[in-house]
XYZ file of C-alpha atoms in Angstrom:
478
model
C -2.356 -26.590 16.654
C -2.542 -27.142 20.778
C -4.487 -25.513 23.478
C -2.438 -25.376 26.661
C -1.773 -24.288 29.780
C 1.256 -26.551 30.205
C 2.169 -27.207 34.077
C 3.970 -29.750 36.166
C 0.904 -31.829 37.846
C 3.051 -33.950 40.041
C 6.958 -34.177 41.385
C 7.188 -37.106 43.603
C 10.115 -39.244 44.865
C 9.928 -43.204 45.337
C 12.155 -45.900 45.860
C 13.762 -47.312 49.359
C 16.115 -44.186 49.330
C 14.119 -41.877 47.299
C 16.184 -42.735 44.246
C 13.449 -42.126 41.956
C 12.346 -38.606 40.950
C 9.002 -38.768 39.106
C 7.453 -35.721 37.038
C 3.961 -35.700 35.588
C 3.790 -32.722 32.959
C 0.758 -31.684 31.005
C 1.189 -30.737 27.389
C -1.990 -29.933 25.918
C -5.833 -29.717 27.585
C -7.188 -32.141 24.709
C -6.447 -35.179 22.854
C -3.521 -34.885 20.783
C -2.509 -36.649 17.311
C 0.980 -37.806 18.881
C 4.097 -37.054 20.944
C 7.465 -37.796 19.568
C 10.654 -36.017 20.570
C 11.184 -34.884 24.285
C 13.480 -32.399 25.651
C 14.674 -32.258 29.217
C 15.857 -28.567 29.623
C 18.221 -28.304 26.383
C 18.923 -32.029 26.017
C 16.903 -33.894 23.152
C 15.674 -37.152 23.704
C 14.612 -38.298 20.137
C 11.392 -40.499 19.511
C 13.375 -43.379 18.380
C 15.047 -43.614 21.434
C 11.873 -43.846 23.650
C 10.382 -47.318 23.930
C 6.652 -46.552 23.843
C 5.498 -49.451 25.838
C 8.335 -49.690 28.781
C 9.123 -46.016 28.674
C 13.001 -47.034 28.591
C 15.348 -44.452 26.935
C 18.131 -45.779 24.857
C 20.051 -42.714 24.584
C 23.321 -43.828 25.982
C 23.818 -40.924 28.596
C 20.523 -41.891 29.990
C 20.121 -45.665 29.259
C 18.876 -47.254 32.380
C 18.577 -44.057 34.143
C 15.501 -42.385 32.383
C 11.985 -43.473 31.326
C 9.542 -41.524 29.554
C 5.968 -42.435 28.939
C 3.876 -40.197 26.680
C 0.145 -40.259 26.524
C -2.040 -38.458 24.096
C -5.194 -37.554 26.046
C -7.596 -40.053 24.751
C -11.366 -40.329 26.211
C -10.511 -43.962 26.741
C -6.711 -44.172 28.151
C -6.228 -45.880 31.251
C -4.058 -44.824 34.301
C -0.184 -45.186 33.873
C 0.400 -48.188 35.227
C 3.911 -47.562 36.623
C 3.013 -44.651 38.236
C -0.050 -46.062 39.817
C 2.241 -48.975 41.208
C 4.733 -46.432 42.727
C 2.267 -44.344 44.461
C -0.708 -45.419 46.337
C -2.276 -41.690 46.080
C -2.288 -42.157 42.264
C -4.970 -44.809 41.285
C -6.876 -46.066 38.693
C -9.264 -43.531 38.671
C -6.301 -40.946 37.663
C -6.558 -41.505 33.683
C -6.278 -37.743 32.889
C -8.467 -38.013 29.746
C -8.733 -34.978 27.637
C -4.783 -34.251 28.911
C -1.925 -34.868 26.805
C 0.979 -35.523 29.041
C 4.257 -37.142 29.859
C 5.353 -39.337 32.843
C 8.960 -38.683 33.217
C 11.381 -41.212 35.941
C 14.528 -40.386 36.350
C 16.919 -42.532 38.817
C 19.624 -40.327 41.090
C 22.938 -40.133 39.250
C 25.224 -37.216 39.517
C 27.266 -38.053 36.755
C 24.151 -38.522 34.444
C 22.378 -35.862 35.830
C 25.002 -33.187 36.812
C 22.668 -29.988 36.806
C 20.355 -31.767 39.370
C 16.722 -31.772 38.764
C 15.636 -30.307 35.202
C 13.810 -26.949 35.349
C 11.686 -27.380 32.096
C 10.494 -30.360 29.839
C 9.502 -29.741 26.248
C 7.717 -32.275 23.399
C 7.422 -32.169 19.973
C 3.674 -32.377 19.453
C 1.096 -33.003 16.760
C -1.913 -31.333 17.872
C -5.384 -31.069 17.492
C -7.029 -33.394 14.492
C -9.475 -31.042 12.575
C -12.399 -31.439 10.359
C -11.509 -30.977 6.458
C -14.741 -30.186 4.211
C -12.756 -30.980 1.253
C -12.441 -34.735 2.548
C -16.393 -34.605 3.314
C -18.336 -36.535 0.676
C -21.733 -34.883 1.950
C -20.512 -31.651 1.702
C -18.979 -31.171 -1.733
C -15.567 -32.990 -1.037
C -14.574 -36.481 -1.445
C -14.029 -38.582 1.707
C -15.373 -40.045 4.853
C -14.574 -36.734 6.934
C -18.040 -35.710 8.605
C -18.297 -32.646 11.161
C -20.656 -34.957 13.364
C -18.319 -37.336 13.777
C -14.587 -36.313 15.364
C -13.300 -40.184 14.572
C -13.300 -38.816 10.947
C -10.792 -36.042 11.463
C -7.401 -35.877 10.890
C -4.226 -33.759 11.743
C -3.600 -30.613 9.785
C -1.207 -27.730 10.055
C -3.562 -25.800 7.429
C -4.344 -22.512 8.576
C -7.615 -22.254 7.568
C -8.856 -25.336 8.810
C -7.280 -24.646 12.008
C -8.976 -21.205 12.369
C -12.365 -23.094 11.573
C -11.733 -25.707 14.421
C -10.925 -22.737 16.741
C -14.158 -21.062 15.941
C -16.346 -24.196 16.435
C -14.510 -25.729 19.103
C -13.538 -28.788 17.575
C -13.294 -31.643 19.799
C -11.470 -32.545 23.007
C -11.357 -36.130 21.826
C -11.250 -37.847 18.608
C -11.986 -41.496 19.966
C -15.562 -40.277 20.596
C -17.698 -39.812 17.483
C -19.718 -36.787 19.290
C -17.545 -33.756 19.021
C -16.945 -32.443 22.740
C -16.513 -28.624 22.061
C -15.698 -27.821 25.445
C -12.612 -25.775 24.691
C -14.825 -23.335 22.755
C -16.466 -22.106 26.124
C -20.227 -20.857 26.022
C -20.544 -19.832 22.556
C -18.860 -22.408 19.915
C -19.748 -21.598 16.234
C -22.049 -24.301 14.709
C -20.620 -25.960 11.467
C -24.065 -25.091 10.028
C -22.899 -21.518 10.360
C -19.922 -22.021 8.698
C -19.529 -21.364 4.866
C -17.696 -24.901 3.774
C -17.620 -23.766 0.093
C -15.656 -20.806 1.018
C -13.578 -22.834 3.826
C -12.450 -25.491 1.053
C -11.139 -22.439 -1.160
C -9.129 -21.018 1.575
C -7.676 -24.500 2.697
C -6.670 -24.835 -0.955
C -5.096 -21.777 -1.092
C -3.104 -22.321 2.228
C -2.022 -26.053 0.671
C -1.000 -24.294 -2.442
C 2.414 -25.812 -3.284
C 5.213 -23.231 -4.081
C 8.276 -24.524 -6.064
C 11.405 -23.184 -7.746
C 12.343 -19.805 -6.729
C 9.090 -19.530 -4.779
C 10.363 -21.994 -2.268
C 13.298 -22.842 0.100
C 16.532 -24.469 -1.740
C 15.600 -27.856 -0.145
C 12.298 -27.862 -2.390
C 8.506 -27.380 -2.616
C 6.609 -25.816 0.243
C 3.258 -25.170 1.190
C 2.167 -21.367 1.066
C 0.389 -21.398 4.785
C 0.843 -23.451 7.566
C -0.178 -23.045 11.461
C 2.288 -24.088 14.296
C 1.510 -23.048 17.566
C 0.411 -23.379 21.036
C -2.614 -21.303 22.442
C -3.370 -20.998 25.804
C -6.516 -22.082 27.402
C -6.434 -18.614 29.158
C -6.158 -16.343 26.255
C -8.845 -14.727 24.961
C -10.584 -15.720 21.931
C -9.772 -12.685 19.992
C -5.905 -13.157 20.595
C -6.324 -16.641 19.559
C -7.912 -15.879 16.216
C -5.367 -13.089 15.578
C -2.730 -15.447 16.181
C -3.769 -17.879 13.803
C -4.802 -15.481 10.979
C -1.152 -13.714 11.092
C -0.321 -17.272 9.842
C -1.907 -16.819 6.326
C -3.201 -12.916 6.401
C -6.581 -14.397 7.253
C -9.914 -12.941 8.158
C -13.482 -13.857 9.124
C -16.381 -11.959 7.852
C -20.253 -13.083 8.408
C -22.435 -13.092 5.076
C -25.821 -14.207 5.021
C -26.005 -15.918 8.295
C -22.651 -17.884 7.733
C -19.036 -17.244 8.591
C -16.514 -16.997 5.634
C -12.922 -18.027 6.505
C -10.649 -16.222 4.031
C -6.918 -16.826 3.238
C -4.841 -13.814 2.377
C -4.906 -13.969 -1.422
C -5.683 -11.833 -4.733
C -9.348 -12.167 -5.593
C -10.509 -11.457 -9.280
C -13.196 -9.224 -9.081
C -16.683 -10.418 -8.597
C -18.864 -7.254 -9.374
C -18.580 -4.154 -11.264
C -19.924 -1.256 -10.008
C -21.444 1.391 -12.346
C -23.296 5.047 -11.821
C -26.429 3.032 -11.572
C -25.705 1.508 -8.423
C -24.713 4.682 -6.704
C -27.204 7.123 -5.143
C -25.103 9.870 -3.683
C -22.033 9.375 -5.522
C -18.444 8.745 -4.010
C -16.075 10.463 -1.821
C -12.482 9.935 -1.193
C -12.317 9.320 2.684
C -9.338 9.665 5.062
C -5.987 7.665 4.216
C -3.253 7.734 6.788
C -4.292 9.521 9.654
C -3.978 7.973 12.929
C -2.193 4.769 11.261
C 1.099 3.450 11.936
C 3.345 4.162 8.720
C 6.011 1.780 8.149
C 8.379 0.760 5.024
C 10.373 -1.937 6.637
C 9.129 -5.296 8.394
C 10.794 -7.880 10.405
C 8.772 -10.772 12.312
C 9.410 -12.597 15.473
C 8.832 -16.088 14.756
C 9.918 -19.725 15.718
C 12.901 -21.518 13.558
C 12.753 -25.084 13.553
C 16.248 -25.168 12.069
C 17.672 -23.591 15.351
C 16.188 -25.980 17.725
C 12.459 -24.267 17.710
C 13.637 -21.141 19.385
C 12.253 -17.709 19.067
C 14.311 -15.640 16.755
C 13.807 -12.379 14.458
C 13.873 -12.247 10.844
C 15.678 -9.929 8.798
C 13.985 -6.623 8.166
C 12.539 -6.152 4.608
C 12.471 -2.594 3.587
C 10.902 -0.939 0.296
C 13.175 1.932 -0.673
C 10.186 3.558 -2.627
C 8.181 3.434 0.324
C 11.040 4.920 2.428
C 11.439 7.861 0.141
C 7.644 8.833 0.177
C 7.945 8.586 4.041
C 11.045 10.821 4.552
C 13.226 7.938 5.819
C 12.986 4.490 7.382
C 10.290 3.443 9.589
C 10.201 0.058 11.151
C 7.727 -2.435 12.313
C 8.005 -5.725 13.965
C 5.326 -8.099 13.656
C 4.207 -11.430 15.750
C 4.615 -14.464 13.557
C 5.358 -17.067 16.175
C 2.521 -19.401 15.029
C 4.940 -19.788 12.045
C 7.976 -21.963 12.144
C 9.698 -21.581 8.739
C 12.156 -18.680 7.820
C 11.199 -18.672 4.026
C 7.270 -18.814 4.686
C 8.060 -15.942 7.313
C 9.868 -13.768 4.686
C 7.073 -14.308 2.164
C 4.646 -12.973 5.043
C 7.097 -9.983 5.848
C 6.367 -9.234 2.261
C 2.737 -9.428 2.424
C 2.360 -7.345 5.663
C 4.831 -4.810 3.822
C 2.749 -4.312 0.743
C -0.972 -5.067 1.768
C -0.967 -2.599 4.735
C 0.177 0.040 2.980
C -2.020 2.805 2.631
C -4.439 3.327 -0.320
C -6.440 6.090 -0.809
C -9.866 4.782 0.172
C -12.870 5.577 -1.866
C -16.312 5.452 -0.236
C -19.361 4.650 -2.413
C -23.116 5.462 -1.286
C -25.632 3.500 -3.243
C -29.204 2.148 -3.348
C -30.523 -1.470 -2.882
C -28.462 -2.380 -5.732
C -25.282 -2.187 -3.848
C -26.427 -4.081 -1.103
C -25.200 -7.183 -3.479
C -21.445 -6.595 -2.582
C -20.820 -8.490 0.666
C -17.698 -7.934 3.110
C -14.590 -8.560 1.345
C -15.367 -9.135 -2.000
C -13.587 -7.555 -4.758
C -15.059 -5.419 -7.699
C -14.255 -3.179 -10.603
C -15.412 0.730 -10.487
C -17.027 1.961 -14.017
C -17.893 5.327 -12.634
C -17.990 8.884 -14.260
C -15.052 11.189 -13.187
C -13.489 8.434 -11.339
C -9.932 9.615 -10.441
C -7.078 8.649 -12.655
C -5.362 6.626 -10.179
C -8.543 4.444 -9.447
C -9.247 3.459 -13.268
C -8.790 0.051 -14.166
C -7.728 -0.832 -10.765
C -9.734 -3.796 -8.562
C -11.186 -2.652 -5.026
C -11.794 -4.537 -2.089
C -14.863 -3.849 0.152
C -13.379 -3.230 3.718
C -16.317 -2.032 5.263
C -20.137 -1.749 4.856
C -22.588 0.406 6.465
C -26.248 -0.915 5.436
C -29.517 0.753 6.352
C -32.456 -1.546 5.595
C -35.230 1.363 5.872
C -37.494 2.755 3.260
C -35.659 3.120 0.906
C -32.629 1.028 1.724
C -29.051 2.544 1.616
C -25.643 1.124 1.427
C -22.478 2.645 1.672
C -19.111 0.945 0.896
C -15.570 1.766 2.042
C -13.035 0.401 -0.559
C -9.282 -0.031 -0.868
C -7.095 -0.948 -3.990
C -6.754 -4.719 -4.208
C -3.274 -5.122 -5.340
C -2.393 -8.731 -7.000
C 1.027 -8.319 -5.743
C 0.107 -7.447 -1.938
C -1.651 -10.645 -0.582
C -0.629 -14.140 -1.677
C 2.762 -13.231 -2.590
C 4.295 -15.793 -5.293
C 7.478 -13.961 -5.839
C 10.661 -15.274 -5.264
C 12.458 -15.217 -1.843
C 15.243 -13.955 -3.296
C 16.728 -12.221 -6.361
C 15.428 -13.288 -9.914
C 18.600 -13.064 -11.804
C 22.138 -12.315 -10.079
C 25.487 -12.538 -11.556
C 28.581 -14.252 -9.705
C 30.872 -12.291 -8.009
C 33.449 -10.610 -10.316
C 31.761 -12.021 -13.439
C 32.850 -10.111 -16.665
C 31.741 -10.162 -20.094
C 28.180 -11.500 -19.872
C 24.710 -10.447 -21.485
C 21.410 -10.568 -19.451
C 18.756 -10.349 -22.017
C 14.936 -11.070 -23.051
C 13.964 -12.055 -19.550
C 10.391 -11.435 -17.974
C 10.787 -10.745 -14.105
C 7.917 -9.889 -11.823
C 6.864 -10.588 -8.353
C 10.307 -11.026 -6.780
C 10.753 -10.273 -3.178
C 14.470 -8.833 -4.031
C 15.861 -7.475 -6.794
C 14.713 -8.102 -10.196
C 18.189 -8.352 -11.576
C 21.233 -7.862 -9.257
C 24.960 -7.123 -10.565
C 27.046 -8.243 -7.468
C 30.541 -6.646 -6.638
C 33.509 -6.469 -8.994
C 31.377 -7.442 -11.834
C 32.035 -5.790 -15.079
C 30.861 -5.126 -18.883
C 27.617 -6.926 -17.951
C 25.037 -6.091 -20.749
C 21.193 -5.980 -19.670
C 19.055 -5.740 -22.571
C 15.296 -6.379 -23.814
C 14.087 -7.280 -20.191
C 10.369 -6.648 -18.839
C 10.656 -6.226 -15.205
C 7.677 -5.148 -12.724
C 6.426 -5.482 -9.094
C 10.110 -6.420 -7.616
C 10.322 -6.331 -3.766
C 13.434 -4.168 -4.191
C 15.374 -2.305 -7.031
C 13.954 -3.510 -10.527
C 18.059 -3.370 -11.586
């Protein structure tokens, strides 16, 4: 994760015949962990081809004609010596501390640079280092991380840790112990106001390894990651929304602390009975004023396609479409996600979890105040509708009156184990070969797929399907 208003800080020429063209390009407004590959327009300069000391580029096309220096923005970084030597106006005071940047020097050569001067520079950057309470032995973890000492932090693309860093301001530098929270503006959230136990649990959810049918063909994959650039001029709420989109996350304030919650199914922690209520319960409005959709696609950045923004295929639920009287599309912004398989799982989460469930509103006495925002519960109530019996509910809105006597009202929705924290296969569970014949598919237990449970391909014949248990598939059961 990076914070940036990427810009060209300087463009100058040097040499007896102005044969050297120099660019100074800011990448991030803070110290970054590392800068590796560089692109000049669409031309890739691999990390291995850039000499970290001299800046010489060994790529055959550019050999002897191009130099690139990469600076990560440390507090202790000194001036770029070659830039200082080339221009009297660029002095030893131009250290650019707290700015990760490139210095590029190109020697004029119409054969090498046939298109003339470049119009854009890009770089592959590992951005901010973040505090991880799981690695802090003083806060329930194991390790040397301390939120009061930025030199102990490490780079991570864990979505929950990135959100906590964004809320607290993290640090501008990582070679100084005292965190510099200038990036958070006037009101960074103190780490003492963060619920570190909940943050650790959410970070574990993000790092959970999915394997087999739940991951790409290339192997295992973490459940959630965040890889994005947030503009320094972006409203904080928009930055939070961008990060939360990567893991279906949300933040709630409970008992004086912020809880950073990952998108996952939570087993019920409360059982609400009639003794907790005073005023009963009622069904409240469901879909009024809400966008109804049954097919989801996402904009995202695809690493495999050169890190360009692309669109995932639409995922449609035919049951939803029938109920809605036809297909209704929605496109979500997942540009902070860079893997098509992770995007596919998130598409399915958005499709299922934002699907309208009839809300129920509970009116209670002081005993109902025990339920915190986003906590889950069972309802053991007289005259509960049949569709709600045995279901788990999540508190999505809480209204509290601390008068005498105190009152509490909770709006809750059904919490589905298959809505958030999708573990399902990214494709079909069982699929025949094209043209297969005289086969048997039997005695399988299939659940939580994102595609069909069992799929019989074209030209297949005489396939016997028997004794299978199938539920909660993303598309057709069979």
